[in-house]
Amino acid sequence: MVTRGFSSGRKPPTDTDARIPPGQYLEQGFPVLSAGPTPHVRTEDWSFTLKHGPRPIKKWNWAEFNALPLTKMTRDIHCVTAWTKFDTAWQGVLVDDILADAGIEPPTAFTLALGFDGYSTNVPTKDLTGGKAMVALLYEGKPITPDHGGPARLLVPHLYFWKSAKWLNGLQFTERDEPGFWELRGYHIYGDPWREQRYTNDP
Amino acid sequence: MSDAPAAQSPWQTVTITRIQKRTPRVTSFFLQPSRPFVYHAGQHVDVRLTAPDGYQARRSYSIASAPETGETIELAIEKLEDGEVSPFFHEIAAVGDEVELRGPLGGHFVWSDGDGGPLLLVGGGSGVVPLMSMVRHRAMRGSLVAATLVFSARVWDEVIFRDELIDLAERRDGFDLVLTLTREPARRPADHARRVDAAMMVQAMTRLPAPPKLAFVCGSNAFVTAAAEALIDAGVPAALIRTERYGV
Ligand SMILES: Cc1cc2nc3c(=O)[nH]c(=O)nc-3n(C[C@H](O)[C@H](O)[C@H](O)COP(=O)(O)OP(=O)(O)OC[C@H]3O[C@@H](n4cnc5c(N)ncnc54)[C@H](O)[C@@H]3O)c2cc1C
């Protein structure tokens, strides 16, 4: 349906079309969205735990985690509130390298990302491995600020950005695909921006 | 050929039935849905505009009306200079026009009278919109849940829904209004003339019969960050604070 009087003044140059998923627009800034107050997690208090169900597999403190191999990832990100930002530059530890350090293969097909604020979000394990996702520690070369999820956030750039959980403190392997915080509150269980899977009943 | 009904697009066409200027920068748009639309106070909708060449812009807007108001939903949109969608509403949209809408959306920043209280609501500028829906819902349900709204605006004339809020507060049925103006002196005895801070939150809470069961904070990202920190400094547990950030 064409909206009377609305014109495409902001239409992005066609050479960027292929990078903007349906219903998204290009954003230059970096908007902040979250469900509650911003936790200020000190790196002294920070830890990261890998779990299988309730059982911890391995736990790292800040220094131990920073000693893992660091990888650079520059990716376009897509927020469900409809902005897309090109070429965001992150550095962190690939989920593959976390698993390698723990000496395990992924034990289940599903994972919950857990945050210090009690937030959780579910991601199929295969979307986290194979170089697809990392626990990011730096944004544009600097420590990630608290409002953007620092000290450490998940980065799963090929899914809507709520899946890239802020203030991350662990990954938990689950037997079933268990909806996380936003997924229980109306957002899509998988969240592929290219299929526009924003809300629960989207195909 | 299948007999299955065609999958319904989650988008629906809504018609603008009334436009009402609220403040110099904020205007309310009343929309008539074409399909039944049931929502909770605090939820938002996505609005989509389409250009003749197929280009689309979409933005989220909170619902200002209460679920009890009937079919029409009210959005209150602040005009951002150089914005794409909000200037369209202010400068071009007219009564009788149609836009596309989907929703209601959001299952976290919601309140129903059955959720109880006391409630502490903190809004900055157009961030008052979803809180207005909660305040109206409370009033229309005849709820006696204690609720205090701390509303920060730049000046008296930018206090969105001002007369309605003052009228509701004058009912003295448990709803209380604290206005704080950041660029003008306070006008009413209990009001302030500064940015929100912990002392203001402590004072707002002394007006509630018991510590808040839930706090809702909405506005720009900078406002929400400051207000949520003020609440925490005032002793409100982080787990009770729900935020809605307008992103910019
Ligand atoms: C859940 C939710 C609820 C919301 N509820 C409300 C509400 O009730 N009322 C309300 O008023 N708003 C609300 N918002 C904000 C709303 O969604 C829009 O962000 C807002 O209206 C601005 O949109 P816009 O298209 O006018 O501006 P945009 O085009 O998004 O621009 C925003 C600002 O950035 C600048 N800008 C960004 N990109 C460009 C560019 N390419 N060219 C030029 N300038 C640019 C503009 O100068 C402008 O000032 C809500 C947001 C969320 C997430």
Short mmCIF file of C-alpha atoms and ligand atoms in Angstrom, two decimals:
data_model
loop_
_atom_site.label_atom_id
_atom_site.label_comp_id
_atom_site.label_asym_id
_atom_site.label_seq_id
_atom_site.Cartn_x
_atom_site.Cartn_y
_atom_site.Cartn_z
CA MET A 1 0.00 0.00 0.00
CA VAL A 2 1.51 3.33 -1.05
CA THR A 3 1.25 5.99 1.65
CA ARG A 4 -0.12 9.26 0.31
CA GLY A 5 2.56 11.93 0.29
CA PHE A 6 5.44 9.75 1.45
CA SER A 7 8.52 9.80 -0.75
CA SER A 8 11.70 7.82 -0.68
CA GLY A 9 14.04 10.69 0.12
CA ARG A 10 16.09 8.47 2.39
CA LYS A 11 16.29 5.56 0.00
CA PRO A 12 19.79 4.19 0.41
CA PRO A 13 22.04 4.03 -2.68
CA THR A 14 21.19 0.89 -4.65
CA ASP A 15 24.68 -0.54 -4.13
CA THR A 16 23.81 -0.96 -0.45
CA ASP A 17 20.41 -2.62 -1.09
CA ALA A 18 21.85 -6.11 -0.93
CA ARG A 19 23.09 -5.40 2.59
CA ILE A 20 19.83 -4.07 4.06
CA PRO A 21 17.32 -6.77 5.07
CA PRO A 22 13.60 -6.21 4.40
CA GLY A 23 11.98 -3.53 6.55
CA GLN A 24 15.30 -2.18 7.85
CA TYR A 25 16.82 1.27 7.40
CA LEU A 26 20.41 2.38 7.53
CA GLU A 27 21.50 4.03 10.77
CA GLN A 28 24.72 5.99 11.31
CA GLY A 29 24.53 6.19 15.10
CA PHE A 30 24.34 3.28 17.52
CA PRO A 31 20.99 3.35 19.34
CA VAL A 32 20.68 1.65 22.71
CA LEU A 33 17.75 -0.55 23.71
CA SER A 34 17.38 -2.77 26.78
CA ALA A 35 14.78 -4.07 29.20
CA GLY A 36 16.13 -2.59 32.42
CA PRO A 37 18.80 -0.44 34.05
CA THR A 38 22.33 -0.71 32.72
CA PRO A 39 24.37 -3.01 34.98
CA HIS A 40 27.88 -1.78 35.72
CA VAL A 41 29.88 -4.98 35.88
CA ARG A 42 33.48 -4.49 37.04
CA THR A 43 36.03 -6.69 35.32
CA GLU A 44 37.23 -7.79 38.81
CA ASP A 45 33.75 -9.21 39.39
CA TRP A 46 33.31 -10.57 35.88
CA SER A 47 33.30 -14.26 35.07
CA PHE A 48 32.13 -16.42 32.22
CA THR A 49 30.72 -19.91 32.72
CA LEU A 50 30.06 -22.58 30.14
CA LYS A 51 27.27 -24.89 31.30
CA HIS A 52 25.50 -28.04 30.15
CA GLY A 53 22.07 -27.71 31.68
CA PRO A 54 22.64 -26.73 35.29
CA ARG A 55 26.12 -28.30 35.35
CA PRO A 56 29.13 -25.96 34.93
CA ILE A 57 31.70 -27.22 32.41
CA LYS A 58 34.30 -24.49 32.81
CA LYS A 59 34.56 -21.01 34.30
CA TRP A 60 36.96 -18.18 33.34
CA ASN A 61 37.76 -14.93 35.12
CA TRP A 62 38.47 -11.73 33.17
CA ALA A 63 42.23 -12.32 32.87
CA GLU A 64 41.83 -15.96 31.88
CA PHE A 65 39.21 -15.10 29.30
CA ASN A 66 41.33 -12.33 27.80
CA ALA A 67 44.17 -14.81 27.40
CA LEU A 68 42.10 -16.81 24.88
CA PRO A 69 42.77 -16.15 21.18
CA LEU A 70 41.27 -12.82 20.06
CA THR A 71 39.55 -12.58 16.67
CA LYS A 72 38.40 -9.51 14.73
CA MET A 73 34.93 -9.45 13.21
CA THR A 74 33.56 -6.55 11.18
CA ARG A 75 29.90 -7.11 10.40
CA ASP A 76 26.62 -5.41 9.57
CA ILE A 77 24.16 -5.59 12.47
CA HIS A 78 20.37 -5.53 12.35
CA CYS A 79 18.16 -4.44 15.26
CA VAL A 80 14.54 -5.58 15.39
CA THR A 81 13.50 -1.93 15.91
CA ALA A 82 14.40 -1.64 12.21
CA TRP A 83 17.83 -0.07 12.08
CA THR A 84 20.79 -1.63 10.35
CA LYS A 85 24.32 -0.46 10.93
CA PHE A 86 27.11 -1.32 8.52
CA ASP A 87 30.64 -2.44 9.32
CA THR A 88 30.60 -2.55 13.10
CA ALA A 89 34.09 -3.61 14.20
CA TRP A 90 34.41 -6.01 17.12
CA GLN A 91 37.14 -8.07 18.71
CA GLY A 92 36.60 -11.00 20.97
CA VAL A 93 36.79 -14.72 21.50
CA LEU A 94 35.07 -16.98 18.97
CA VAL A 95 32.64 -19.43 20.56
CA ASP A 96 34.72 -22.09 18.75
CA ASP A 97 37.79 -21.01 20.73
CA ILE A 98 35.86 -21.08 24.00
CA LEU A 99 34.76 -24.64 23.29
CA ALA A 100 38.31 -25.60 22.30
CA ASP A 101 39.68 -24.16 25.55
CA ALA A 102 37.09 -26.16 27.48
CA GLY A 103 38.10 -29.21 25.45
CA ILE A 104 34.58 -30.08 24.37
CA GLU A 105 32.41 -30.48 21.32
CA PRO A 106 28.99 -28.82 21.64
CA PRO A 107 26.97 -31.29 23.74
CA THR A 108 23.50 -30.20 22.53
CA ALA A 109 21.88 -28.47 19.56
CA PHE A 110 20.59 -25.49 21.56
CA THR A 111 22.16 -22.76 23.67
CA LEU A 112 20.95 -20.05 26.01
CA ALA A 113 23.10 -16.94 26.33
CA LEU A 114 22.93 -15.64 29.89
CA GLY A 115 23.49 -12.10 31.17
CA PHE A 116 24.43 -10.56 34.52
CA ASP A 117 21.05 -8.83 34.53
CA GLY A 118 19.17 -12.13 34.39
CA TYR A 119 18.48 -11.69 30.69
CA SER A 120 18.68 -14.74 28.46
CA THR A 121 18.26 -15.43 24.78
CA ASN A 122 18.22 -18.70 22.88
CA VAL A 123 20.34 -19.46 19.82
CA PRO A 124 20.76 -22.80 18.05
CA THR A 125 24.28 -24.03 18.76
CA LYS A 126 25.11 -24.27 15.06
CA ASP A 127 24.55 -20.50 14.78
CA LEU A 128 27.27 -19.92 17.36
CA THR A 129 29.98 -22.22 15.99
CA GLY A 130 31.89 -22.36 12.72
CA GLY A 131 33.21 -18.81 13.15
CA LYS A 132 29.69 -17.33 13.17
CA ALA A 133 29.67 -15.83 16.68
CA MET A 134 31.95 -14.50 19.38
CA VAL A 135 32.01 -13.12 22.88
CA ALA A 136 33.02 -9.56 22.04
CA LEU A 137 35.33 -7.64 24.36
CA LEU A 138 36.21 -4.61 22.21
CA TYR A 139 34.18 -2.33 19.96
CA GLU A 140 36.17 -0.21 17.51
CA GLY A 141 39.31 -1.15 19.41
CA LYS A 142 38.06 0.03 22.81
CA PRO A 143 36.43 -1.75 25.75
CA ILE A 144 32.68 -2.05 25.17
CA THR A 145 30.86 0.59 27.23
CA PRO A 146 28.25 -0.57 29.77
CA ASP A 147 25.29 0.72 27.73
CA HIS A 148 26.42 -1.39 24.77
CA GLY A 149 26.78 -4.48 26.95
CA GLY A 150 30.35 -4.28 28.27
CA PRO A 151 32.54 -5.73 29.61
CA ALA A 152 31.53 -8.58 27.29
CA ARG A 153 28.58 -9.21 25.00
CA LEU A 154 27.63 -11.97 22.64
CA LEU A 155 27.92 -11.12 18.94
CA VAL A 156 25.72 -13.18 16.58
CA PRO A 157 25.56 -10.69 13.73
CA HIS A 158 23.50 -12.78 11.31
CA LEU A 159 20.50 -12.76 13.69
CA TYR A 160 18.53 -9.73 14.97
CA PHE A 161 20.65 -7.93 17.51
CA TRP A 162 18.64 -8.81 20.63
CA LYS A 163 20.21 -12.27 20.20
CA SER A 164 23.62 -10.65 20.83
CA ALA A 165 23.06 -10.65 24.59
CA LYS A 166 24.61 -7.79 26.57
CA TRP A 167 26.52 -8.16 29.88
CA LEU A 168 27.16 -11.79 29.03
CA ASN A 169 28.23 -14.12 31.81
CA GLY A 170 27.71 -17.52 30.32
CA LEU A 171 26.49 -19.89 27.67
CA GLN A 172 24.29 -22.80 28.66
CA PHE A 173 23.70 -25.81 26.44
CA THR A 174 20.11 -27.00 26.62
CA GLU A 175 18.45 -30.17 25.36
CA ARG A 176 15.50 -28.28 23.87
CA ASP A 177 15.14 -24.88 22.21
CA GLU A 178 14.12 -22.89 25.30
CA PRO A 179 12.77 -19.40 24.65
CA GLY A 180 14.75 -16.66 26.39
CA PHE A 181 13.64 -13.31 27.82
CA TRP A 182 12.39 -11.53 24.71
CA GLU A 183 11.33 -14.76 23.03
CA LEU A 184 8.88 -15.27 25.93
CA ARG A 185 7.69 -11.71 25.40
CA GLY A 186 6.58 -11.81 21.82
CA TYR A 187 9.81 -11.90 19.84
CA HIS A 188 10.69 -14.60 17.33
CA ILE A 189 12.30 -17.83 18.49
CA TYR A 190 15.05 -17.65 15.80
CA GLY A 191 15.20 -14.05 14.52
CA ASP A 192 16.60 -14.15 10.98
CA PRO A 193 16.56 -10.55 9.65
CA TRP A 194 16.61 -11.73 6.02
CA ARG A 195 13.36 -13.65 6.60
CA GLU A 196 12.04 -10.77 8.72
CA GLN A 197 11.43 -13.01 11.72
CA ARG A 198 10.69 -10.23 14.18
CA TYR A 199 7.75 -11.42 16.24
CA THR A 200 6.49 -14.76 17.53
CA ASN A 201 4.18 -15.70 14.67
CA ASP A 202 6.32 -14.49 11.79
CA PRO A 203 6.99 -17.40 9.41
CA MET B 1 -5.49 -25.55 -4.86
CA SER B 2 -5.77 -25.45 -1.12
CA ASP B 3 -8.78 -24.50 0.93
CA ALA B 4 -6.64 -23.10 3.70
CA PRO B 5 -7.36 -19.45 4.36
CA ALA B 6 -4.72 -17.11 2.98
CA ALA B 7 -2.15 -16.31 5.64
CA GLN B 8 -2.99 -12.91 7.04
CA SER B 9 -0.29 -10.30 6.80
CA PRO B 10 0.63 -9.10 10.25
CA TRP B 11 0.28 -5.58 8.84
CA GLN B 12 -3.07 -3.88 8.77
CA THR B 13 -4.31 -0.67 7.27
CA VAL B 14 -5.43 1.94 9.77
CA THR B 15 -7.20 5.21 9.05
CA ILE B 16 -6.33 8.47 10.72
CA THR B 17 -9.62 9.68 12.22
CA ARG B 18 -8.47 12.66 14.27
CA ILE B 19 -5.35 14.76 14.74
CA GLN B 20 -4.83 16.78 17.90
CA LYS B 21 -1.87 19.01 18.69
CA ARG B 22 -0.70 18.32 22.24
CA THR B 23 2.31 20.61 22.59
CA PRO B 24 4.36 22.66 20.14
CA ARG B 25 6.35 19.54 19.21
CA VAL B 26 3.97 16.66 19.94
CA THR B 27 0.78 15.78 18.10
CA SER B 28 -1.64 12.93 18.74
CA PHE B 29 -2.89 10.80 15.87
CA PHE B 30 -6.03 8.72 16.43
CA LEU B 31 -6.11 5.59 14.30
CA GLN B 32 -9.01 3.33 13.43
CA PRO B 33 -7.82 -0.25 12.88
CA SER B 34 -9.37 -2.37 10.15
CA ARG B 35 -8.99 -5.58 12.17
CA PRO B 36 -9.69 -6.13 15.87
CA PHE B 37 -6.88 -4.73 17.95
CA VAL B 38 -6.51 -5.79 21.59
CA TYR B 39 -3.62 -4.46 23.63
CA HIS B 40 -2.19 -3.88 27.08
CA ALA B 41 -1.17 -0.55 28.56
CA GLY B 42 2.50 0.09 27.76
CA GLN B 43 2.67 -1.75 24.44
CA HIS B 44 3.75 -0.22 21.15
CA VAL B 45 3.02 -0.61 17.46
CA ASP B 46 5.18 -0.52 14.35
CA VAL B 47 4.11 1.94 11.69
CA ARG B 48 5.14 1.51 8.06
CA LEU B 49 5.11 4.08 5.28
CA THR B 50 5.55 3.10 1.62
CA ALA B 51 6.77 5.35 -1.19
CA PRO B 52 5.54 4.95 -4.78
CA ASP B 53 8.80 3.18 -5.73
CA GLY B 54 8.32 0.60 -2.96
CA TYR B 55 10.75 2.12 -0.49
CA GLN B 56 9.47 1.66 3.07
CA ALA B 57 10.22 3.31 6.38
CA ARG B 58 9.08 1.87 9.68
CA ARG B 59 9.26 3.12 13.24
CA SER B 60 7.89 2.06 16.61
CA TYR B 61 5.38 4.19 18.53
CA SER B 62 3.96 3.58 21.96
CA ILE B 63 0.20 3.55 22.42
CA ALA B 64 -1.08 6.47 24.49
CA SER B 65 -4.70 5.40 24.77
CA ALA B 66 -5.99 2.88 27.30
CA PRO B 67 -7.25 -0.56 26.23
CA GLU B 68 -10.69 0.43 27.60
CA THR B 69 -10.99 3.46 25.30
CA GLY B 70 -12.49 1.46 22.47
CA GLU B 71 -11.36 0.73 18.97
CA THR B 72 -9.39 3.85 18.22
CA ILE B 73 -5.76 3.92 19.23
CA GLU B 74 -3.89 7.09 19.99
CA LEU B 75 -0.25 7.63 19.13
CA ALA B 76 1.54 10.79 20.30
CA ILE B 77 4.42 11.61 18.01
CA GLU B 78 7.15 14.13 18.66
CA LYS B 79 8.54 15.89 15.62
CA LEU B 80 12.26 15.41 15.22
CA GLU B 81 13.83 17.91 12.84
CA ASP B 82 15.42 16.09 9.90
CA GLY B 83 13.68 12.88 10.89
CA GLU B 84 12.01 10.74 8.27
CA VAL B 85 8.79 9.42 9.77
CA SER B 86 7.85 11.90 12.51
CA PRO B 87 7.93 14.93 10.14
CA PHE B 88 5.74 12.97 7.72
CA PHE B 89 3.10 12.68 10.43
CA HIS B 90 3.39 16.33 11.42
CA GLU B 91 3.55 17.88 7.97
CA ILE B 92 1.74 15.57 5.57
CA ALA B 93 -0.59 13.11 7.29
CA ALA B 94 -4.24 14.24 7.29
CA VAL B 95 -7.53 12.90 8.59
CA GLY B 96 -8.73 10.16 6.25
CA ASP B 97 -5.23 9.03 5.29
CA GLU B 98 -4.26 5.42 5.70
CA VAL B 99 -0.99 4.03 7.01
CA GLU B 100 0.08 0.50 7.80
CA LEU B 101 0.45 -0.73 11.34
CA ARG B 102 1.35 -3.93 13.09
CA GLY B 103 0.97 -4.82 16.69
CA PRO B 104 0.42 -4.63 19.54
CA LEU B 105 4.06 -5.39 20.32
CA GLY B 106 6.15 -5.77 23.43
CA GLY B 107 5.42 -7.99 26.40
CA HIS B 108 7.73 -6.54 29.02
CA PHE B 109 6.92 -2.86 29.38
CA VAL B 110 3.27 -3.52 30.20
CA TRP B 111 1.05 -3.06 33.19
CA SER B 112 -2.53 -4.10 33.97
CA ASP B 113 -4.38 -3.21 37.16
CA GLY B 114 -4.25 -6.88 38.12
CA ASP B 115 -0.44 -6.60 38.34
CA GLY B 116 -0.90 -4.39 41.41
CA GLY B 117 1.42 -1.75 42.82
CA PRO B 118 2.48 0.67 44.14
CA LEU B 119 3.78 1.90 40.83
CA LEU B 120 6.49 4.42 40.17
CA LEU B 121 6.37 5.79 36.62
CA VAL B 122 9.18 7.96 35.32
CA GLY B 123 8.93 9.57 31.88
CA GLY B 124 11.01 12.04 29.94
CA GLY B 125 9.41 13.99 27.07
CA SER B 126 7.55 11.71 24.66
CA GLY B 127 8.60 8.84 26.95
CA VAL B 128 5.44 9.62 28.89
CA VAL B 129 3.32 8.03 26.15
CA PRO B 130 3.22 4.38 27.34
CA LEU B 131 3.00 5.61 30.95
CA MET B 132 -0.05 7.69 29.95
CA SER B 133 -1.68 4.49 28.71
CA MET B 134 -1.05 2.90 32.13
CA VAL B 135 -2.37 5.97 33.98
CA ARG B 136 -5.49 6.07 31.80
CA HIS B 137 -6.01 2.32 32.14
CA ARG B 138 -5.76 2.63 35.91
CA ALA B 139 -8.30 5.47 35.96
CA MET B 140 -10.75 3.77 33.59
CA ARG B 141 -10.64 0.56 35.59
CA GLY B 142 -11.32 2.50 38.77
CA SER B 143 -8.17 0.95 40.16
CA LEU B 144 -6.97 2.18 43.54
CA VAL B 145 -3.39 0.99 43.02
CA ALA B 146 -1.12 3.78 44.24
CA ALA B 147 0.84 5.26 41.34
CA THR B 148 3.16 8.23 41.11
CA LEU B 149 4.23 9.66 37.78
CA VAL B 150 7.42 11.70 37.70
CA PHE B 151 7.38 13.49 34.36
CA SER B 152 10.32 15.51 33.10
CA ALA B 153 9.80 18.09 30.36
CA ARG B 154 11.78 21.08 29.25
CA VAL B 155 9.08 23.69 29.86
CA TRP B 156 5.50 23.86 31.15
CA ASP B 157 4.07 24.08 27.62
CA GLU B 158 5.84 20.89 26.61
CA VAL B 159 4.18 18.80 29.32
CA ILE B 160 2.26 16.38 27.09
CA PHE B 161 -1.28 15.54 28.37
CA ARG B 162 -0.76 18.20 31.05
CA ASP B 163 -4.36 19.17 31.78
CA GLU B 164 -5.57 15.59 31.74
CA LEU B 165 -2.78 14.51 34.11
CA ILE B 166 -3.47 17.35 36.52
CA ASP B 167 -7.20 16.52 36.48
CA LEU B 168 -6.45 12.87 37.22
CA ALA B 169 -4.14 13.82 40.09
CA GLU B 170 -6.82 16.07 41.55
CA ARG B 171 -9.13 13.10 41.96
CA ARG B 172 -6.85 12.05 44.85
CA ASP B 173 -7.63 8.39 44.21
CA GLY B 174 -4.05 7.23 44.63
CA PHE B 175 -2.62 8.75 41.46
CA ASP B 176 -0.02 11.40 42.07
CA LEU B 177 1.82 13.63 39.59
CA VAL B 178 5.25 15.19 40.03
CA LEU B 179 6.38 17.44 37.20
CA THR B 180 9.95 18.50 36.77
CA LEU B 181 10.92 21.20 34.30
CA THR B 182 14.50 21.38 33.14
CA ARG B 183 14.42 24.85 31.57
CA GLU B 184 11.82 26.76 33.57
CA PRO B 185 10.89 27.31 37.22
CA ALA B 186 8.45 24.87 38.83
CA ARG B 187 4.78 25.90 38.77
CA ARG B 188 3.06 23.63 41.31
CA PRO B 189 4.06 23.20 44.98
CA ALA B 190 5.34 19.61 44.69
CA ASP B 191 7.09 20.14 41.36
CA HIS B 192 10.79 20.51 40.63
CA ALA B 193 12.96 22.45 38.23
CA ARG B 194 15.90 20.18 37.52
CA ARG B 195 16.85 16.94 35.84
CA VAL B 196 15.72 13.74 37.56
CA ASP B 197 18.02 12.59 40.37
CA ALA B 198 18.02 10.20 43.32
CA ALA B 199 16.69 12.81 45.78
CA MET B 200 13.70 13.40 43.51
CA MET B 201 13.01 9.65 43.39
CA VAL B 202 13.29 9.35 47.18
CA GLN B 203 10.82 12.19 47.53
CA ALA B 204 8.44 10.69 44.97
CA MET B 205 8.51 7.41 46.89
CA THR B 206 7.61 9.08 50.18
CA ARG B 207 4.33 9.94 48.45
CA LEU B 208 3.56 6.25 47.91
CA PRO B 209 2.05 4.21 50.78
CA ALA B 210 4.72 1.50 50.39
CA PRO B 211 7.87 0.97 48.34
CA PRO B 212 7.11 0.46 44.64
CA LYS B 213 6.38 -3.03 43.42
CA LEU B 214 7.34 -1.99 39.91
CA ALA B 215 9.00 1.01 38.32
CA PHE B 216 8.60 1.88 34.64
CA VAL B 217 11.04 4.28 33.00
CA CYS B 218 10.68 5.55 29.44
CA GLY B 219 12.28 8.15 27.23
CA SER B 220 15.44 8.78 25.25
CA ASN B 221 18.36 6.53 25.98
CA ALA B 222 20.14 9.27 27.94
CA PHE B 223 17.04 9.96 30.02
CA VAL B 224 16.40 6.30 30.79
CA THR B 225 20.01 5.74 31.82
CA ALA B 226 19.93 8.72 34.19
CA ALA B 227 16.50 7.94 35.62
CA ALA B 228 17.21 4.23 36.13
CA GLU B 229 20.42 5.10 37.94
CA ALA B 230 18.56 7.63 40.09
CA LEU B 231 16.05 4.92 41.04
CA ILE B 232 18.81 2.48 41.96
CA ASP B 233 20.56 5.16 44.04
CA ALA B 234 17.21 5.81 45.73
CA GLY B 235 17.11 2.14 46.76
CA VAL B 236 14.81 0.60 44.16
CA PRO B 237 16.09 -2.91 43.31
CA ALA B 238 17.22 -3.16 39.68
CA ALA B 239 14.99 -6.20 39.16
CA LEU B 240 11.87 -4.06 39.73
CA ILE B 241 12.81 -1.48 37.11
CA ARG B 242 11.52 -1.92 33.55
CA THR B 243 12.78 0.38 30.85
CA GLU B 244 11.73 1.36 27.35
CA ARG B 245 14.36 3.27 25.41
CA TYR B 246 13.42 5.21 22.32
CA GLY B 247 16.87 4.46 20.98
CA VAL B 248 18.17 7.93 20.25
C1 LIG C 1 9.48 0.97 21.56
C2 LIG C 1 9.56 2.39 21.05
C3 LIG C 1 8.50 3.25 21.28
C4 LIG C 1 8.53 4.56 20.82
N1 LIG C 1 7.48 5.39 21.09
C5 LIG C 1 7.50 6.67 20.66
C6 LIG C 1 6.41 7.57 20.96
O1 LIG C 1 5.42 7.20 21.62
N2 LIG C 1 6.47 8.84 20.49
C7 LIG C 1 7.56 9.30 19.76
O2 LIG C 1 7.55 10.47 19.35
N3 LIG C 1 8.59 8.47 19.47
C8 LIG C 1 8.59 7.18 19.89
N4 LIG C 1 9.65 6.34 19.58
C9 LIG C 1 10.72 6.84 18.68
C10 LIG C 1 10.30 6.61 17.23
O3 LIG C 1 10.30 5.22 16.94
C11 LIG C 1 11.27 7.25 16.21
O4 LIG C 1 12.58 6.87 16.52
C12 LIG C 1 11.17 8.75 16.18
O5 LIG C 1 9.87 9.17 15.84
C13 LIG C 1 12.15 9.32 15.16
O6 LIG C 1 11.87 8.81 13.87
P1 LIG C 1 12.08 9.72 12.59
O7 LIG C 1 11.90 8.85 11.41
O8 LIG C 1 11.27 10.97 12.66
O9 LIG C 1 13.58 10.17 12.73
P2 LIG C 1 14.83 9.39 12.12
O10 LIG C 1 14.81 9.52 10.65
O11 LIG C 1 14.89 8.04 12.69
O12 LIG C 1 15.99 10.26 12.69
C14 LIG C 1 16.17 10.46 14.13
C15 LIG C 1 17.14 11.61 14.30
O13 LIG C 1 18.38 11.22 13.74
C16 LIG C 1 18.74 12.07 12.67
N5 LIG C 1 19.04 11.20 11.48
C17 LIG C 1 19.23 9.86 11.53
N6 LIG C 1 19.51 9.35 10.33
C18 LIG C 1 19.49 10.37 9.45
C19 LIG C 1 19.69 10.47 8.04
N7 LIG C 1 20.00 9.40 7.27
N8 LIG C 1 19.53 11.69 7.48
C20 LIG C 1 19.22 12.75 8.24
N9 LIG C 1 19.05 12.71 9.58
C21 LIG C 1 19.17 11.54 10.18
C22 LIG C 1 17.59 13.03 12.43
O14 LIG C 1 18.11 14.34 12.44
C23 LIG C 1 16.66 12.86 13.60
O15 LIG C 1 16.73 13.94 14.49
C24 LIG C 1 9.65 5.02 20.07
C25 LIG C 1 10.72 4.15 19.83
C26 LIG C 1 10.70 2.85 20.30
C27 LIG C 1 11.86 1.94 20.03
#
